[in-house]
mmCIF file of C-alpha atoms and ligand atoms in Angstrom:
data_model
loop_
_atom_site.group_PDB
_atom_site.id
_atom_site.type_symbol
_atom_site.label_atom_id
_atom_site.label_comp_id
_atom_site.label_asym_id
_atom_site.label_seq_id
_atom_site.Cartn_x
_atom_site.Cartn_y
_atom_site.Cartn_z
ATOM 1 C CA MET A 1 0.000 0.000 0.000
ATOM 2 C CA TYR A 2 1.232 3.507 -0.882
ATOM 3 C CA LEU A 3 0.302 6.286 1.545
ATOM 4 C CA VAL A 4 -0.033 9.840 0.229
ATOM 5 C CA THR A 5 -0.195 12.765 2.636
ATOM 6 C CA GLY A 6 -1.210 16.159 1.281
ATOM 7 C CA ALA A 7 -3.306 14.147 -1.184
ATOM 8 C CA THR A 8 -5.787 16.981 -1.700
ATOM 9 C CA GLY A 9 -2.952 19.438 -2.381
ATOM 10 C CA THR A 10 -1.176 20.390 -5.587
ATOM 11 C CA VAL A 11 1.639 17.826 -5.652
ATOM 12 C CA GLY A 12 0.003 15.133 -3.497
ATOM 13 C CA ARG A 13 -3.005 14.936 -5.812
ATOM 14 C CA ALA A 14 -0.716 14.482 -8.808
ATOM 15 C CA VAL A 15 1.133 11.732 -6.913
ATOM 16 C CA VAL A 16 -2.222 10.003 -6.238
ATOM 17 C CA ASP A 17 -3.178 10.172 -9.933
ATOM 18 C CA GLN A 18 0.177 8.841 -11.127
ATOM 19 C CA LEU A 19 0.246 5.960 -8.621
ATOM 20 C CA LEU A 20 -3.295 4.998 -9.663
ATOM 21 C CA ALA A 21 -2.300 5.200 -13.325
ATOM 22 C CA ALA A 22 0.507 2.758 -12.538
ATOM 23 C CA GLY A 23 -2.106 0.377 -11.133
ATOM 24 C CA LEU A 24 -0.896 0.636 -7.532
ATOM 25 C CA PRO A 25 -2.975 0.641 -4.321
ATOM 26 C CA VAL A 26 -3.233 4.141 -2.809
ATOM 27 C CA ARG A 27 -4.350 5.355 0.595
ATOM 28 C CA ALA A 28 -4.801 9.110 1.082
ATOM 29 C CA ILE A 29 -4.757 11.054 4.338
ATOM 30 C CA THR A 30 -6.958 14.101 4.683
ATOM 31 C CA ARG A 31 -8.493 15.992 7.559
ATOM 32 C CA ARG A 32 -11.780 16.208 5.650
ATOM 33 C CA PRO A 33 -12.601 13.049 3.653
ATOM 34 C CA GLU A 34 -16.042 14.478 2.812
ATOM 35 C CA ALA A 35 -14.417 17.330 0.871
ATOM 36 C CA ALA A 36 -11.430 15.443 -0.536
ATOM 37 C CA ASP A 37 -12.869 14.763 -4.015
ATOM 38 C CA LEU A 38 -10.291 12.055 -4.718
ATOM 39 C CA PRO A 39 -10.686 9.568 -7.588
ATOM 40 C CA ALA A 40 -12.484 6.259 -7.189
ATOM 41 C CA GLY A 41 -10.087 3.535 -6.165
ATOM 42 C CA VAL A 42 -8.308 5.646 -3.549
ATOM 43 C CA GLU A 43 -8.745 4.543 0.041
ATOM 44 C CA VAL A 44 -9.446 7.820 1.859
ATOM 45 C CA VAL A 45 -8.602 7.955 5.575
ATOM 46 C CA ARG A 46 -9.273 10.760 8.011
ATOM 47 C CA ALA A 47 -6.097 11.716 9.851
ATOM 48 C CA ASP A 48 -4.359 14.859 11.048
ATOM 49 C CA LEU A 49 -0.575 15.062 10.913
ATOM 50 C CA GLY A 50 -0.783 17.262 14.008
ATOM 51 C CA ASP A 51 -2.565 14.508 15.943
ATOM 52 C CA PRO A 52 -0.154 11.572 16.438
ATOM 53 C CA ASP A 53 -2.966 9.311 17.684
ATOM 54 C CA SER A 54 -4.723 9.555 14.323
ATOM 55 C CA LEU A 55 -1.738 8.224 12.361
ATOM 56 C CA PRO A 56 -1.276 4.516 13.326
ATOM 57 C CA PRO A 57 -4.586 3.366 11.759
ATOM 58 C CA ALA A 58 -3.694 5.247 8.553
ATOM 59 C CA LEU A 59 -0.351 3.463 8.336
ATOM 60 C CA VAL A 60 -1.488 -0.152 8.733
ATOM 61 C CA GLY A 61 -0.093 -2.159 5.815
ATOM 62 C CA VAL A 62 1.753 0.799 4.265
ATOM 63 C CA ARG A 63 5.127 0.023 2.622
ATOM 64 C CA LYS A 64 5.926 3.406 1.038
ATOM 65 C CA ALA A 65 4.831 6.925 1.989
ATOM 66 C CA PHE A 66 4.817 10.274 0.177
ATOM 67 C CA LEU A 67 5.161 12.987 2.815
ATOM 68 C CA SER A 68 3.871 16.493 2.075
ATOM 69 C CA THR A 69 3.530 18.988 4.913
ATOM 70 C CA THR A 70 3.087 22.739 4.891
ATOM 71 C CA GLY A 71 3.783 25.890 6.841
ATOM 72 C CA THR A 72 4.996 26.443 10.361
ATOM 73 C CA GLU A 73 4.101 22.854 11.344
ATOM 74 C CA ILE A 74 6.425 21.183 8.809
ATOM 75 C CA PRO A 75 9.026 19.981 11.378
ATOM 76 C CA ARG A 76 6.429 18.649 13.824
ATOM 77 C CA HIS A 77 4.240 17.008 11.184
ATOM 78 C CA ASP A 78 7.230 15.375 9.440
ATOM 79 C CA ALA A 79 8.412 14.044 12.814
ATOM 80 C CA ASN A 80 4.932 12.740 13.697
ATOM 81 C CA LEU A 81 4.630 10.865 10.409
ATOM 82 C CA ALA A 82 8.178 9.494 10.604
ATOM 83 C CA PHE A 83 7.637 8.269 14.187
ATOM 84 C CA ALA A 84 4.381 6.513 13.294
ATOM 85 C CA ALA A 85 5.966 5.089 10.130
ATOM 86 C CA VAL A 86 8.708 3.368 12.150
ATOM 87 C CA ALA A 87 6.115 1.651 14.333
ATOM 88 C CA ALA A 88 4.150 0.578 11.240
ATOM 89 C CA GLY A 89 7.195 -0.908 9.489
ATOM 90 C CA VAL A 90 7.152 1.516 6.542
ATOM 91 C CA GLU A 91 10.105 0.834 4.206
ATOM 92 C CA HIS A 92 10.588 4.149 2.370
ATOM 93 C CA ILE A 93 9.525 7.794 2.807
ATOM 94 C CA VAL A 94 9.686 10.286 -0.063
ATOM 95 C CA LYS A 95 9.581 13.774 1.429
ATOM 96 C CA LEU A 96 8.477 16.860 -0.496
ATOM 97 C CA SER A 97 10.987 19.445 0.705
ATOM 98 C CA SER A 98 12.173 22.839 -0.536
ATOM 99 C CA GLY A 99 14.638 23.586 -3.336
ATOM 100 C CA ARG A 100 16.568 25.798 -1.002
ATOM 101 C CA ALA A 101 16.775 23.337 1.911
ATOM 102 C CA GLY A 102 20.233 22.535 0.547
ATOM 103 C CA ASP A 103 21.328 26.145 0.029
ATOM 104 C CA PRO A 104 23.690 27.003 2.889
ATOM 105 C CA ALA A 105 22.743 30.675 2.494
ATOM 106 C CA ALA A 106 19.062 29.891 3.053
ATOM 107 C CA THR A 107 18.388 30.823 6.654
ATOM 108 C CA ASP A 108 14.826 32.060 6.103
ATOM 109 C CA PRO A 109 11.992 30.053 7.713
ATOM 110 C CA ILE A 110 10.628 27.802 4.948
ATOM 111 C CA PRO A 111 13.910 26.045 4.000
ATOM 112 C CA ALA A 112 14.789 25.907 7.712
ATOM 113 C CA TRP A 113 11.468 24.187 8.507
ATOM 114 C CA HIS A 114 12.103 21.686 5.714
ATOM 115 C CA ARG A 115 15.672 21.066 6.901
ATOM 116 C CA ALA A 116 14.277 20.167 10.337
ATOM 117 C CA GLY A 117 11.641 17.945 8.701
ATOM 118 C CA GLU A 118 14.294 16.196 6.602
ATOM 119 C CA ASP A 119 16.329 15.616 9.773
ATOM 120 C CA ALA A 120 13.326 13.959 11.434
ATOM 121 C CA VAL A 121 12.825 11.671 8.451
ATOM 122 C CA ARG A 122 16.521 10.724 8.338
ATOM 123 C CA ALA A 123 16.548 10.126 12.115
ATOM 124 C CA SER A 124 13.734 7.577 11.733
ATOM 125 C CA GLY A 125 16.145 5.117 10.144
ATOM 126 C CA ILE A 126 13.640 4.444 7.337
ATOM 127 C CA ALA A 127 14.991 4.666 3.778
ATOM 128 C CA TRP A 128 14.291 8.148 2.404
ATOM 129 C CA THR A 129 14.373 10.293 -0.716
ATOM 130 C CA MET A 130 14.305 14.102 -0.483
ATOM 131 C CA VAL A 131 12.524 15.885 -3.324
ATOM 132 C CA ARG A 132 13.505 19.555 -3.333
ATOM 133 C CA PRO A 133 11.654 21.585 -5.963
ATOM 134 C CA MET A 134 12.201 25.246 -6.794
ATOM 135 C CA GLY A 135 9.119 27.444 -7.218
ATOM 136 C CA PHE A 136 6.048 25.708 -8.607
ATOM 137 C CA MET A 137 4.719 26.840 -12.008
ATOM 138 C CA SER A 138 1.273 26.612 -10.414
ATOM 139 C CA ASN A 139 2.088 29.604 -8.181
ATOM 140 C CA ALA A 140 1.083 31.619 -11.271
ATOM 141 C CA LEU A 141 -2.530 30.640 -10.516
ATOM 142 C CA HIS A 142 -2.414 33.346 -7.833
ATOM 143 C CA TRP A 143 -2.433 35.795 -10.755
ATOM 144 C CA ALA A 144 -5.469 34.250 -12.457
ATOM 145 C CA ARG A 145 -8.052 36.550 -10.941
ATOM 146 C CA SER A 146 -6.249 39.797 -11.792
ATOM 147 C CA VAL A 147 -5.540 38.459 -15.282
ATOM 148 C CA ARG A 148 -9.253 37.767 -15.777
ATOM 149 C CA GLU A 149 -10.496 40.969 -14.158
ATOM 150 C CA SER A 150 -7.883 43.582 -15.090
ATOM 151 C CA SER A 151 -5.484 41.970 -17.595
ATOM 152 C CA THR A 152 -2.712 42.659 -15.097
ATOM 153 C CA VAL A 153 -0.149 40.607 -13.196
ATOM 154 C CA ARG A 154 1.175 42.231 -10.021
ATOM 155 C CA ALA A 155 4.214 40.705 -8.318
ATOM 156 C CA PRO A 156 7.273 41.771 -6.340
ATOM 157 C CA PHE A 157 10.925 41.139 -7.270
ATOM 158 C CA GLY A 158 10.337 41.633 -10.990
ATOM 159 C CA HIS A 159 14.030 41.163 -11.834
ATOM 160 C CA GLY A 160 14.203 37.777 -10.130
ATOM 161 C CA ARG A 161 14.242 34.662 -12.296
ATOM 162 C CA ILE A 162 13.129 31.299 -10.892
ATOM 163 C CA ALA A 163 13.627 27.970 -12.670
ATOM 164 C CA VAL A 164 9.971 27.114 -12.014
ATOM 165 C CA VAL A 165 8.902 23.471 -12.178
ATOM 166 C CA ASP A 166 5.574 21.850 -13.083
ATOM 167 C CA PRO A 167 3.985 20.022 -10.089
ATOM 168 C CA HIS A 168 3.283 17.163 -12.517
ATOM 169 C CA ASP A 169 7.064 16.669 -12.861
ATOM 170 C CA ILE A 170 7.577 16.890 -9.077
ATOM 171 C CA ALA A 171 4.993 14.117 -8.737
ATOM 172 C CA ALA A 172 6.631 12.071 -11.507
ATOM 173 C CA VAL A 173 10.008 12.156 -9.744
ATOM 174 C CA SER A 174 8.339 11.351 -6.405
ATOM 175 C CA VAL A 175 6.467 8.388 -7.890
ATOM 176 C CA ALA A 176 9.647 7.082 -9.509
ATOM 177 C CA ALA A 177 11.338 7.290 -6.107
ATOM 178 C CA LEU A 178 8.428 5.419 -4.519
ATOM 179 C CA ILE A 179 8.070 2.591 -7.011
ATOM 180 C CA GLU A 180 11.524 2.018 -8.542
ATOM 181 C CA PRO A 181 14.653 0.733 -6.821
ATOM 182 C CA GLY A 182 17.737 2.917 -6.535
ATOM 183 C CA HIS A 183 16.335 6.163 -5.101
ATOM 184 C CA ALA A 184 16.966 5.614 -1.380
ATOM 185 C CA GLY A 185 19.327 8.165 0.155
ATOM 186 C CA ARG A 186 19.069 10.455 -2.892
ATOM 187 C CA VAL A 187 18.378 14.206 -2.802
ATOM 188 C CA TYR A 188 16.689 15.546 -5.944
ATOM 189 C CA VAL A 189 16.724 19.284 -6.624
ATOM 190 C CA LEU A 190 14.021 19.850 -9.223
ATOM 191 C CA THR A 191 13.586 22.689 -11.693
ATOM 192 C CA GLY A 192 11.857 23.272 -14.967
ATOM 193 C CA PRO A 193 13.829 23.756 -18.182
ATOM 194 C CA GLN A 194 14.167 27.553 -17.961
ATOM 195 C CA ALA A 195 14.448 30.334 -15.376
ATOM 196 C CA LEU A 196 11.744 32.950 -15.869
ATOM 197 C CA SER A 197 10.930 36.321 -14.335
ATOM 198 C CA PRO A 198 7.301 37.117 -13.471
ATOM 199 C CA GLY A 199 7.226 39.496 -16.456
ATOM 200 C CA GLU A 200 8.384 36.691 -18.789
ATOM 201 C CA GLN A 201 5.760 34.346 -17.340
ATOM 202 C CA THR A 202 3.159 37.084 -17.895
ATOM 203 C CA ALA A 203 4.169 37.356 -21.575
ATOM 204 C CA ILE A 204 3.758 33.578 -22.026
ATOM 205 C CA ILE A 205 0.315 33.598 -20.381
ATOM 206 C CA ALA A 206 -0.692 36.546 -22.622
ATOM 207 C CA GLU A 207 0.344 34.598 -25.719
ATOM 208 C CA ILE A 208 -1.580 31.503 -24.557
ATOM 209 C CA ILE A 209 -4.811 33.397 -23.832
ATOM 210 C CA GLY A 210 -4.441 35.580 -26.911
ATOM 211 C CA ARG A 211 -4.675 39.031 -25.380
ATOM 212 C CA PRO A 212 -2.161 41.542 -24.019
ATOM 213 C CA LEU A 213 -1.376 41.595 -20.294
ATOM 214 C CA ARG A 214 0.413 44.217 -18.242
ATOM 215 C CA PHE A 215 3.079 43.313 -15.694
ATOM 216 C CA GLU A 216 3.249 45.665 -12.728
ATOM 217 C CA GLU A 217 6.009 45.279 -10.160
ATOM 218 C CA ILE A 218 4.763 45.912 -6.634
ATOM 219 C CA SER A 219 6.780 46.444 -3.472
ATOM 220 C CA PRO A 220 7.429 43.508 -1.108
ATOM 221 C CA GLU A 221 5.412 45.434 1.519
ATOM 222 C CA ALA A 222 2.396 45.615 -0.808
ATOM 223 C CA ALA A 223 2.729 41.907 -1.632
ATOM 224 C CA GLU A 224 2.862 40.989 2.067
ATOM 225 C CA ALA A 225 -0.189 43.175 2.745
ATOM 226 C CA ASP A 226 -2.031 41.236 -0.008
ATOM 227 C CA LEU A 227 -1.165 37.922 1.707
ATOM 228 C CA LEU A 228 -2.474 39.208 5.035
ATOM 229 C CA ARG A 229 -5.629 40.478 3.350
ATOM 230 C CA PHE A 230 -6.201 36.984 1.907
ATOM 231 C CA GLY A 231 -6.047 35.548 5.440
ATOM 232 C CA VAL A 232 -2.477 34.195 5.503
ATOM 233 C CA ALA A 233 -1.214 34.207 9.110
ATOM 234 C CA PRO A 234 1.457 36.864 9.826
ATOM 235 C CA GLU A 235 4.282 34.355 10.537
ATOM 236 C CA MET A 236 3.537 32.505 7.301
ATOM 237 C CA ALA A 237 3.218 35.729 5.286
ATOM 238 C CA ALA A 238 6.641 36.861 6.510
ATOM 239 C CA ALA A 239 8.116 33.439 5.660
ATOM 240 C CA ILE A 240 6.626 33.520 2.152
ATOM 241 C CA MET A 241 8.005 37.009 1.543
ATOM 242 C CA ALA A 242 11.485 35.985 2.755
ATOM 243 C CA LEU A 243 11.342 33.087 0.296
ATOM 244 C CA ARG A 244 10.130 35.296 -2.547
ATOM 245 C CA ALA A 245 13.035 37.688 -1.976
ATOM 246 C CA THR A 246 15.412 34.856 -2.883
ATOM 247 C CA ALA A 247 14.137 35.083 -6.462
ATOM 248 C CA LEU A 248 16.939 37.634 -6.828
ATOM 249 C CA GLU A 249 19.628 35.027 -5.967
ATOM 250 C CA SER A 250 21.369 32.930 -8.606
ATOM 251 C CA PHE A 251 20.573 29.708 -6.682
ATOM 252 C CA THR A 252 16.909 29.903 -7.701
ATOM 253 C CA SER A 253 17.622 30.535 -11.385
ATOM 254 C CA THR A 254 19.982 27.587 -11.889
ATOM 255 C CA VAL A 255 18.451 24.908 -14.106
ATOM 256 C CA HIS A 256 19.038 21.316 -12.938
ATOM 257 C CA PRO A 257 18.760 18.206 -15.170
ATOM 258 C CA THR A 258 17.140 16.062 -12.429
ATOM 259 C CA VAL A 259 13.636 15.643 -13.873
ATOM 260 C CA ALA A 260 15.064 14.229 -17.104
ATOM 261 C CA ASP A 261 17.668 12.166 -15.254
ATOM 262 C CA VAL A 262 15.052 10.485 -13.049
ATOM 263 C CA THR A 263 12.059 10.207 -15.403
ATOM 264 C CA GLY A 264 13.820 9.861 -18.752
ATOM 265 C CA ARG A 265 11.849 12.722 -20.311
ATOM 266 C CA SER A 266 12.294 16.476 -20.506
ATOM 267 C CA PRO A 267 10.703 18.638 -17.818
ATOM 268 C CA ARG A 268 7.574 20.447 -18.931
ATOM 269 C CA THR A 269 7.877 24.067 -20.001
ATOM 270 C CA PHE A 270 5.952 26.957 -18.497
ATOM 271 C CA ARG A 271 4.237 27.316 -21.887
ATOM 272 C CA GLU A 272 2.954 23.718 -21.637
ATOM 273 C CA TRP A 273 1.765 24.337 -18.076
ATOM 274 C CA ALA A 274 -0.002 27.575 -19.082
ATOM 275 C CA LEU A 275 -1.698 25.879 -22.031
ATOM 276 C CA GLU A 276 -3.010 23.112 -19.780
ATOM 277 C CA ASN A 277 -4.297 25.704 -17.275
ATOM 278 C CA ARG A 278 -5.511 28.224 -19.852
ATOM 279 C CA ALA A 279 -9.126 28.120 -18.635
ATOM 280 C CA GLN A 280 -8.122 29.439 -15.217
ATOM 281 C CA PHE A 281 -6.917 32.658 -16.841
ATOM 282 C CA THR A 282 -9.890 33.077 -19.179
ATOM 283 C CA ALA A 283 -13.019 31.647 -17.507
ATOM 284 C CA ALA A 284 -15.653 34.149 -16.434
HETATM 285 N N1 LIG B 1 4.734 26.513 -3.908
HETATM 286 C C1 LIG B 1 6.033 26.460 -4.171
HETATM 287 O O1 LIG B 1 6.563 27.183 -5.024
HETATM 288 C C2 LIG B 1 6.892 25.442 -3.445
HETATM 289 C C3 LIG B 1 8.216 25.273 -3.850
HETATM 290 C C4 LIG B 1 9.013 24.320 -3.187
HETATM 291 C C5 LIG B 1 8.482 23.580 -2.136
HETATM 292 N N2 LIG B 1 7.179 23.788 -1.760
HETATM 293 C C6 LIG B 1 6.652 22.999 -0.650
HETATM 294 O O2 LIG B 1 5.574 22.198 -1.090
HETATM 295 C C7 LIG B 1 4.696 21.977 0.015
HETATM 296 C C8 LIG B 1 3.286 22.347 -0.390
HETATM 297 O O3 LIG B 1 2.868 21.436 -1.342
HETATM 298 P P1 LIG B 1 1.499 21.658 -2.111
HETATM 299 O O4 LIG B 1 1.475 23.035 -2.677
HETATM 300 O O5 LIG B 1 1.323 20.481 -2.998
HETATM 301 O O6 LIG B 1 0.456 21.590 -0.895
HETATM 302 P P2 LIG B 1 -0.930 22.329 -0.799
HETATM 303 O O7 LIG B 1 -1.579 22.374 -2.162
HETATM 304 O O8 LIG B 1 -0.744 23.594 -0.044
HETATM 305 O O9 LIG B 1 -1.785 21.306 0.061
HETATM 306 C C9 LIG B 1 -1.651 21.206 1.442
HETATM 307 C C10 LIG B 1 -2.019 19.761 1.800
HETATM 308 O O10 LIG B 1 -1.628 19.538 3.150
HETATM 309 C C11 LIG B 1 -2.661 18.851 3.806
HETATM 310 N N3 LIG B 1 -2.611 19.187 5.215
HETATM 311 C C12 LIG B 1 -2.434 20.420 5.754
HETATM 312 N N4 LIG B 1 -2.451 20.342 7.104
HETATM 313 C C13 LIG B 1 -2.632 19.028 7.413
HETATM 314 C C14 LIG B 1 -2.729 18.298 8.612
HETATM 315 N N5 LIG B 1 -2.657 18.919 9.817
HETATM 316 N N6 LIG B 1 -2.904 16.961 8.555
HETATM 317 C C15 LIG B 1 -3.002 16.322 7.367
HETATM 318 N N7 LIG B 1 -2.904 16.956 6.178
HETATM 319 C C16 LIG B 1 -2.726 18.290 6.205
HETATM 320 C C17 LIG B 1 -3.946 19.303 3.158
HETATM 321 O O11 LIG B 1 -4.889 18.249 3.277
HETATM 322 P P3 LIG B 1 -6.394 18.403 3.829
HETATM 323 O O12 LIG B 1 -6.734 19.883 3.819
HETATM 324 O O13 LIG B 1 -7.212 17.597 2.846
HETATM 325 O O14 LIG B 1 -6.375 17.808 5.186
HETATM 326 C C18 LIG B 1 -3.489 19.470 1.688
HETATM 327 O O15 LIG B 1 -3.657 18.257 0.991
HETATM 328 C C19 LIG B 1 5.191 22.866 1.168
HETATM 329 O O16 LIG B 1 5.951 22.084 2.036
HETATM 330 C C20 LIG B 1 6.065 23.865 0.457
HETATM 331 O O17 LIG B 1 7.073 24.395 1.319
HETATM 332 C C21 LIG B 1 6.383 24.681 -2.394
#
């Protein structure tokens, strides 16, 4: 049995779909099974990574686990899952980490939380694979509303280029690590094929939807105020902004060959991602 945490999230859902497509048995953890909307064939189990008592039943019979955790609770939730996985006899954990967890200069909260989470997984003694993606292409969905309503993309750090990666490719590498031999003890830094600035991403979206868009650089303060207005907690908003500021560093713009090395096919381009998600930028 393959356990997927974060199964209702961006990468976890893609992992679920790809494991199912490979004909493998999948169990998904969610706090709200009634809202999970997962495909038929998935065994959906209610569990909370913050509640250690809820985890043992979810891990019965599990051989391999995909571990996705978010926010300030990453270290604690990774440790909870790893602890329960030892007791359940899990053989391999594939952890979704952060591209910058391996950057010695990265002292801001999100890579630090992931570093602590990785340490907890390693300390479990279970075989592990760390999957460390750079920025997700799907972060551009945060622009969808302003594209639809005002043909404008607003973002800070306009000069920063990130080698953004398609969540589909993150899932493909994770699934390979789960189902093939040879991935234990490996750390995979994942990028797409090209580093792009938000203005360059805006131009690609404009081409895909067939109408001009304006890119407007906003200050980091304005971007943080937007996060707070959307209900992001202050500690998380500050962490996200510290991460976004690293778009100006060369570490985030370096393209890595890992997706092709692991999956045997080229990573998807931002153009391909935008084409697949075109409706989000055009629907009424
Ligand atoms: N976005 C980026 O550019 C980027 C880049 C590199 C790394 N990352 C990392 O990727 C991870 C986020 O992945 P994502 O975007 O795929 O996730 P996501 O879409 O934000 O989904 C979050 C998932 O976590 C689950 N979850 C949250 N709290 C939980 C709890 N207490 N117990 C059980 N499940 C819980 C949710 O499940 P339910 O609500 O169904 O319970 C949901 O499935 C983060 O660790 C982030 O640091 C992101």
